[in-house]
Coordinates of C-alpha atoms and ligand atoms in Angstrom, one line a residue:
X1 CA 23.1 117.1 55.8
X2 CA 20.1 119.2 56.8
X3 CA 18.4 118.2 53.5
X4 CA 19.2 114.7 53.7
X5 CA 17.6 114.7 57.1
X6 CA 14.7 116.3 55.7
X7 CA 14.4 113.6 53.0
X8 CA 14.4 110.9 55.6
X9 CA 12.1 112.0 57.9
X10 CA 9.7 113.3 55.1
X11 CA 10.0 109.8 53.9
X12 CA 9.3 108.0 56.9
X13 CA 6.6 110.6 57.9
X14 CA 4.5 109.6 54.6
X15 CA 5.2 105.7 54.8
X16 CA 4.2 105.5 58.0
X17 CA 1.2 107.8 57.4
X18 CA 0.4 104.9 54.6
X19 CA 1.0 101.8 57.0
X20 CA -1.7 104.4 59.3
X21 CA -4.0 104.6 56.5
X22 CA -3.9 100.9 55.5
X23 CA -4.4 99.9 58.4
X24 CA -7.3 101.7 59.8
X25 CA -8.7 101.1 56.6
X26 CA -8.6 97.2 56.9
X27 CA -10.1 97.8 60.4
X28 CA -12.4 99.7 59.0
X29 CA -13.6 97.1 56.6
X30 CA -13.7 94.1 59.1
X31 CA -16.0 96.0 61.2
X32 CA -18.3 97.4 58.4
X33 CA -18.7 93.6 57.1
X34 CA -18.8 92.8 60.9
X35 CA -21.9 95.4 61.3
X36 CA -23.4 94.5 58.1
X37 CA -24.2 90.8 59.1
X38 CA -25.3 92.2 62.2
X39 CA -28.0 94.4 60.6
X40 CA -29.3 91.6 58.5
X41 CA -30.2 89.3 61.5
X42 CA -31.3 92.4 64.1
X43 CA -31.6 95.9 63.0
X44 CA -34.6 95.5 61.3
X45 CA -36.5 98.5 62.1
X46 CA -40.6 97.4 63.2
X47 CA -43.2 100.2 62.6
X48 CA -46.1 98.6 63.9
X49 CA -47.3 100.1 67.2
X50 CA -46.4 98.2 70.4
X51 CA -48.3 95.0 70.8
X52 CA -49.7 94.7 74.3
X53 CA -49.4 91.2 75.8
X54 CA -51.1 91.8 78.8
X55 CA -54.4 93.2 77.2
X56 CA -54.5 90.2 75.0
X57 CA -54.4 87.9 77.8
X58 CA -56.9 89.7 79.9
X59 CA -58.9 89.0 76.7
X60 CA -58.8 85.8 76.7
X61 CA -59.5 86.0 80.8
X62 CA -62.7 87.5 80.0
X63 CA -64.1 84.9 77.8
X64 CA -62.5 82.3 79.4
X65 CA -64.6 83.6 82.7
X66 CA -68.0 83.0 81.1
X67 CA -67.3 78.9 80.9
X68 CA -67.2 77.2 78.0
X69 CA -68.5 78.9 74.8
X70 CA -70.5 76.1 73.5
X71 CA -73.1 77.3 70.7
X72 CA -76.6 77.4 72.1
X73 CA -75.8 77.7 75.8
X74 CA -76.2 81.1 78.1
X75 CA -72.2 81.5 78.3
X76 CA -72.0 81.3 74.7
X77 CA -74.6 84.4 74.2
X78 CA -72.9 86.6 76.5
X79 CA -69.8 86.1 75.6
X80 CA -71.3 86.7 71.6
X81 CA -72.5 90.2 73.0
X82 CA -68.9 91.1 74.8
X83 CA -67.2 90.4 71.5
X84 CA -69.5 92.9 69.6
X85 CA -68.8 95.4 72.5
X86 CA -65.6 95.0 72.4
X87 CA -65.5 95.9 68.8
X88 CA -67.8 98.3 68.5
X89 CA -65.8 100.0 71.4
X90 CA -62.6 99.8 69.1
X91 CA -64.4 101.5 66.3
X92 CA -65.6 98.7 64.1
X93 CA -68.3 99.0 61.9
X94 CA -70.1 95.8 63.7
X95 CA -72.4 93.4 61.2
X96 CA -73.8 89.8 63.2
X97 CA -74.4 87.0 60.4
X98 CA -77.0 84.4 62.3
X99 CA -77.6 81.2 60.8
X100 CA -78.9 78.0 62.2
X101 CA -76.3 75.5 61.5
X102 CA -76.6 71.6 61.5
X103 CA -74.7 69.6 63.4
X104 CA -73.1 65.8 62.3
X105 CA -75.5 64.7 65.5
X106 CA -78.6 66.6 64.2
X107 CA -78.4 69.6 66.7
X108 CA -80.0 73.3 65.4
X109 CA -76.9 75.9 66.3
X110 CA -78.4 79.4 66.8
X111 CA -74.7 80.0 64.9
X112 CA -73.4 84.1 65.3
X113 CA -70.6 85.5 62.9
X114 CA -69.1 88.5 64.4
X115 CA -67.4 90.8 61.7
X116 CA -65.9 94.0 62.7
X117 CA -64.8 96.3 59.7
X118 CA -62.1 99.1 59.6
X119 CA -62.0 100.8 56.4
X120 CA -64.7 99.6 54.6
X121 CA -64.0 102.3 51.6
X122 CA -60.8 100.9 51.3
X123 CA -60.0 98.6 48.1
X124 CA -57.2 96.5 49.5
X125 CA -58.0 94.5 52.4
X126 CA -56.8 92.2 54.8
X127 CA -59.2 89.6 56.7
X128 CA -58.0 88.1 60.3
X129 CA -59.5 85.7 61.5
X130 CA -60.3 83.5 64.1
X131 CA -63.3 80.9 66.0
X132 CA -64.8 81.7 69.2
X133 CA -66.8 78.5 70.2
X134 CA -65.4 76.1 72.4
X135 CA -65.6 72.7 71.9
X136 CA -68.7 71.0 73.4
X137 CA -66.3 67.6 74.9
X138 CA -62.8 67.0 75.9
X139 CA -62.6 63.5 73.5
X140 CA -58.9 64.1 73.9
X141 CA -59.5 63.2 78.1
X142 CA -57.7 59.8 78.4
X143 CA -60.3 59.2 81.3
X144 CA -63.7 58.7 79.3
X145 CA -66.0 59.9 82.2
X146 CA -64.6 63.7 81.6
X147 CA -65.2 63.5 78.1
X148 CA -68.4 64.3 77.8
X149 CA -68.1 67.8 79.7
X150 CA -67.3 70.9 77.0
X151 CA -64.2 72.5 78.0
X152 CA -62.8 76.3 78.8
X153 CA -60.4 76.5 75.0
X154 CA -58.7 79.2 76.7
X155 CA -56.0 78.3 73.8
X156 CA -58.8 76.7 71.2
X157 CA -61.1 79.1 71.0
X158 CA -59.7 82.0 73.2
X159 CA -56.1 83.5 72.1
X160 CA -57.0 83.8 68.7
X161 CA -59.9 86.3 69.7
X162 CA -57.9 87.6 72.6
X163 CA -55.2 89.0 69.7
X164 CA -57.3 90.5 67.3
X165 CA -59.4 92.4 70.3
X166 CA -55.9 94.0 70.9
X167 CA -54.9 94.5 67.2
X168 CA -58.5 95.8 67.0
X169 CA -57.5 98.1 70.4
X170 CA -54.3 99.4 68.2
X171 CA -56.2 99.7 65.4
X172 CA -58.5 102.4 67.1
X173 CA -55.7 104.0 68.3
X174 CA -53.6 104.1 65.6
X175 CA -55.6 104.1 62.0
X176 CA -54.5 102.5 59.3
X177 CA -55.2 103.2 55.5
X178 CA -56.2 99.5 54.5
X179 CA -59.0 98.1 55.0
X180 CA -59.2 95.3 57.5
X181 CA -62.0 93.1 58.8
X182 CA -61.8 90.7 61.5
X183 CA -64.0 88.1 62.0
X184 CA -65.1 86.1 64.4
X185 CA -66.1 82.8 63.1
X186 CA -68.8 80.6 65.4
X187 CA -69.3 76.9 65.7
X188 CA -66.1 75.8 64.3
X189 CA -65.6 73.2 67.3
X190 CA -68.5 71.0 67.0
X191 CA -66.6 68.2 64.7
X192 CA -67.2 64.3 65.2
X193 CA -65.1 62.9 67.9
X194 CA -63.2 60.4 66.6
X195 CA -64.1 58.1 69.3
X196 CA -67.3 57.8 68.0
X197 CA -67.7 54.4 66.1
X198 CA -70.3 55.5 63.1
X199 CA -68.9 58.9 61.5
X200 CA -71.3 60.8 59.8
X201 CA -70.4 61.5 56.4
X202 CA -69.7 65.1 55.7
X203 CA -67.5 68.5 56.7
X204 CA -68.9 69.0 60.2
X205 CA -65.8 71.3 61.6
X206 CA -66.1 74.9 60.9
X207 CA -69.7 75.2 60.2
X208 CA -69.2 79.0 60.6
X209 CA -67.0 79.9 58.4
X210 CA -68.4 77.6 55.7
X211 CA -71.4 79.3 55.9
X212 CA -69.5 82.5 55.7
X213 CA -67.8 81.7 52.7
X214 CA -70.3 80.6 50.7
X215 CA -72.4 83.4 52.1
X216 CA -70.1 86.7 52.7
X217 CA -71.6 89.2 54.7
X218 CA -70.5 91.4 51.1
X219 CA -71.6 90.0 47.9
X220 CA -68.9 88.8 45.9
X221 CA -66.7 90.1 48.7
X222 CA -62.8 89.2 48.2
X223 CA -59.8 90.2 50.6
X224 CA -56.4 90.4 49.7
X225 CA -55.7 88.0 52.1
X226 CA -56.4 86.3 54.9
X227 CA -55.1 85.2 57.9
X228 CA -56.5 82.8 60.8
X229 CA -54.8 82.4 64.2
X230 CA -55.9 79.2 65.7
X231 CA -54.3 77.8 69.1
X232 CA -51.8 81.2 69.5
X233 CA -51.2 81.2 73.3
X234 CA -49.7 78.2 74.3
X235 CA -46.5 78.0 76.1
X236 CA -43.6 77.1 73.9
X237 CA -45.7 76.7 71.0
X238 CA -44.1 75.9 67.3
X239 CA -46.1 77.4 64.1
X240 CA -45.6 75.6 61.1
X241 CA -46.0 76.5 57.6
X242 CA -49.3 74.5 56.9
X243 CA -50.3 72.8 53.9
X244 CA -53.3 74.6 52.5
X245 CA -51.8 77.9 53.5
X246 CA -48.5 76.8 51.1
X247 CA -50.9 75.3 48.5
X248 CA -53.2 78.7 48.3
X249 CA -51.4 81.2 49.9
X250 CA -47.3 80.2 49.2
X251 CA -46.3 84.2 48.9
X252 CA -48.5 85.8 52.1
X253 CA -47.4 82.9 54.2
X254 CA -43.5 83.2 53.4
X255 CA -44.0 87.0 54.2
X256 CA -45.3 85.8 57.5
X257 CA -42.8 83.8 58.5
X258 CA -39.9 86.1 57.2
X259 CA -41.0 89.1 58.9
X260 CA -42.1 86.6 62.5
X261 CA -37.3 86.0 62.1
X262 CA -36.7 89.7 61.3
X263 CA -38.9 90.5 64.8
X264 CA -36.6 87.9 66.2
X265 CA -39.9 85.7 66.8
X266 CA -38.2 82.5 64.5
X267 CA -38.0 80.1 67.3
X268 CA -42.2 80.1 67.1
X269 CA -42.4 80.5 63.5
X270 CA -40.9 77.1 62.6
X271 CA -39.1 77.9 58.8
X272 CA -40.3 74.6 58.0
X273 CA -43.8 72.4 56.1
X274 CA -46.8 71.5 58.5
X275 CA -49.4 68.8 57.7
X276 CA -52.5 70.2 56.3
X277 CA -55.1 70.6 58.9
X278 CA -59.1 71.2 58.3
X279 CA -59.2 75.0 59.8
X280 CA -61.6 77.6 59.1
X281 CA -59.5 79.1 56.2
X282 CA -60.1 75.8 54.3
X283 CA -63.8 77.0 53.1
X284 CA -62.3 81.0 53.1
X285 CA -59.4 79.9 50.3
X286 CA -61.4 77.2 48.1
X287 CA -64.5 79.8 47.8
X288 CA -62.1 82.2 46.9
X289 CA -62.7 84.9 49.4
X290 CA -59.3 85.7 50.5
X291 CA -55.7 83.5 50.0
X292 CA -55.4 82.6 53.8
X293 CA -53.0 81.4 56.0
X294 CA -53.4 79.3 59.3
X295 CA -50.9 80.2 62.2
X296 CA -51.9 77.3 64.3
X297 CA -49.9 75.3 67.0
X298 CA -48.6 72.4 66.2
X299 CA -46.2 69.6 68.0
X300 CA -44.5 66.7 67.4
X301 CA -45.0 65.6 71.3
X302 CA -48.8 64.1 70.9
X303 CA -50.6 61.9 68.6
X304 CA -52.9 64.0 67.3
X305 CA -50.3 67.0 66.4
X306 CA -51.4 69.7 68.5
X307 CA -50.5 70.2 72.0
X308 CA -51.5 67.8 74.9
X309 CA -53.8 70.4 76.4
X310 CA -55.8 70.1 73.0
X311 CA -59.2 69.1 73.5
X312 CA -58.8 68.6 77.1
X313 CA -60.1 70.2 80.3
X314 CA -56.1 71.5 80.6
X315 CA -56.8 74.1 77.8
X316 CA -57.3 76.8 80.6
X317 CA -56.0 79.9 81.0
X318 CA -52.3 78.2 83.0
X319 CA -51.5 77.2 79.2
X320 CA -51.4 81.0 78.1
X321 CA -48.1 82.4 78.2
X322 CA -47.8 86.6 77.3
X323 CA -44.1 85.5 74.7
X324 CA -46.4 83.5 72.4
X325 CA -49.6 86.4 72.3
X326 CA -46.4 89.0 71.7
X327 CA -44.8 86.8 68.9
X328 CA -48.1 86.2 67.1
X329 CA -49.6 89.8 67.9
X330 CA -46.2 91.8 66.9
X331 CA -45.9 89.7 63.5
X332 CA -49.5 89.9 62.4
X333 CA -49.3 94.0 63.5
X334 CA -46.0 94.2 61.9
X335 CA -47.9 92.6 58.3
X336 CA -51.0 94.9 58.9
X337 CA -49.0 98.3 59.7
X338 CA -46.3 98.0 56.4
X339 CA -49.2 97.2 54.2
X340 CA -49.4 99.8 51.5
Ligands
AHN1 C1 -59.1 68.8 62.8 O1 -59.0 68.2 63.9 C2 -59.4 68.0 61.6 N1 -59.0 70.1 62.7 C3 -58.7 70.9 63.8 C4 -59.4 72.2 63.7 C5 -59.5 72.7 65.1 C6 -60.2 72.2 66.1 N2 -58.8 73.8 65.5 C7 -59.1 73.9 66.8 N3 -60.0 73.0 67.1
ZN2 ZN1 -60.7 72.7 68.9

């Protein structure tokens, strides 16, 4: 009787120490698949330095403060000289390329290239990118008398700069082994309105970086690649994947985008094709100087396909929004900081 006693409870002891086991162990397994999809989308683990939003946008205060930056005007010179203080403040190695540049209606541009260099022992590089000329009218003004004034470009023009001064600012503080230049590319803006009845015959955007390309401030210099931001602080702004950036650049900009979701920045980095748009990476991939991408703003709201304030006096500084600069800042940060 004892015994059997024994037996039974022994018995029920290990079968229900089995039924225990089983089930913690399915439990177990629901939640490890559970966390496992959770560490896909989130847990991604960024070790780029903090991106500052608010130094980016007091960047692009600055410039915006000396008026429009239109090539051969007083605003346009100081600003020129901030930028290369700015730089050399972050610990650049600073180089100015001047050129006089033609214009599709015949104006001399006393055109200035700013390049600041991080690393210039360094074999592998990375070259950001970015114009900091305004454009000299606001054709996009449905009333025709305000056309004819140049306009602020705190977006076009400003929030490209305004994010590398800051990744330059992190850069200074916290050194990388890459190389990396930044450049800031003049008279990008001064491109035929499309108002204008005769059109000249001939590439008359991004006279800058052209001039660049064909002659780099390094002979025969090459980067790894490239990458321009171009229109980076609007509100609610969409980046697409553009054309030339696919056609020349297919792997860097699908790293781009892939590491803008694992940041959780994928409802500005669009996972899908843009048109192709004349930018100044167009001249920087064909003469072979670096495979670049083109973050730029685009929407489906206007009929030209960037945002309404484009090319209007509304590109002031109430279209800058601190998300966007973060989004663009952290990814490009994020690319620069895991770089090898
Ligand atoms: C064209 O409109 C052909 N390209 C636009 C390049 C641009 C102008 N980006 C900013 N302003
Ligand atoms: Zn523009």
């Amino acid at each position: 009787m004892r015994l059997f006693n024994k037996t039974i409870f022994f018995s029920l002891l290990i079968t229900s120490i089995l039924m225990l086991a089983s089930f913690s162990s399915c439990n177990s397994n629901k939640s490890r698949s559970k966390n496992s999809s959770h560490i896909d989308k989130t847990s991604y683990k960024q070790l780029s330095p903090e991106f500052n939003s608010d130094s980016a946008f007091l960047f692009i205060k600055k410039q915006v403060d000396f008026g429009p930056r239109v090539p051969n005007s007083a605003a346009h010179m100081e600003c020129g000289n901030y930028l290369v203080s700015k730089l050399t403040e972050f610990g650049a190695q600073v180089l100015e390329q001047k050129a006089i540049l033609k214009t599709y209606d015949g104006i001399s541009l006393n055109a200035r290239n700013i390049i600041g260099v991080y690393n210039p022992n360094s074999e592998k590089r990375i070259l950001l990118f970015a114009h900091w000329d305004t454009r000299p009218f606001a054709d996009q003004e449905t009333d025709t008398s305000k056309r004819t004034q140049p306009i602020l470009g705190a977006n076009d023009g400003g929030s490209g700069v305004g994010v590398l001064l800051e990744i330059a600012r992190q850069l200074n503080q916290n050194p990388v082994d890459v190389g990396v230049d930044i450049i800031f590319f003049d008279a990008e803006d001064w491109g035929q309105p499309s108002f204008e009845s005769n059109q000249v015959p001939g590439e008359w955007w991004c006279l800058g970086s052209q001039h660049w390309a064909a002659n780099p401030h390094i002979p025969n210099y090459r980067a790894n690649y490239g990458i321009l931001l171009d229109m980076v602080g609007g509100s609610n702004a969409s980046f697409y994947k553009e054309g030339y950036s696919v056609q020349y650049a297919s792997n860097i900009t699908e790293k781009i985008w892939k590491m803008a979701s694992r940041l959780g920045y994928g409802k500005y980095f669009i996972n899908k094709r843009g048109g192709y748009i004349t930018d100044d990476h167009v001249a920087v991939n064909q003469l072979h100087r670096a495979p670049s991408v083109n973050i730029i703003h685009t929407s489906e709201d206007s009929s030209h396909g960037f945002g309404d304030f484009w090319h209007t006096h509304n590109d002031n500084m109430d279209v800058i929004n601190k998300s966007t600069l973060k989004a663009v800042g952290q990814t490009v940060m994020e690319i620069v900081y895991t770089e090898k």
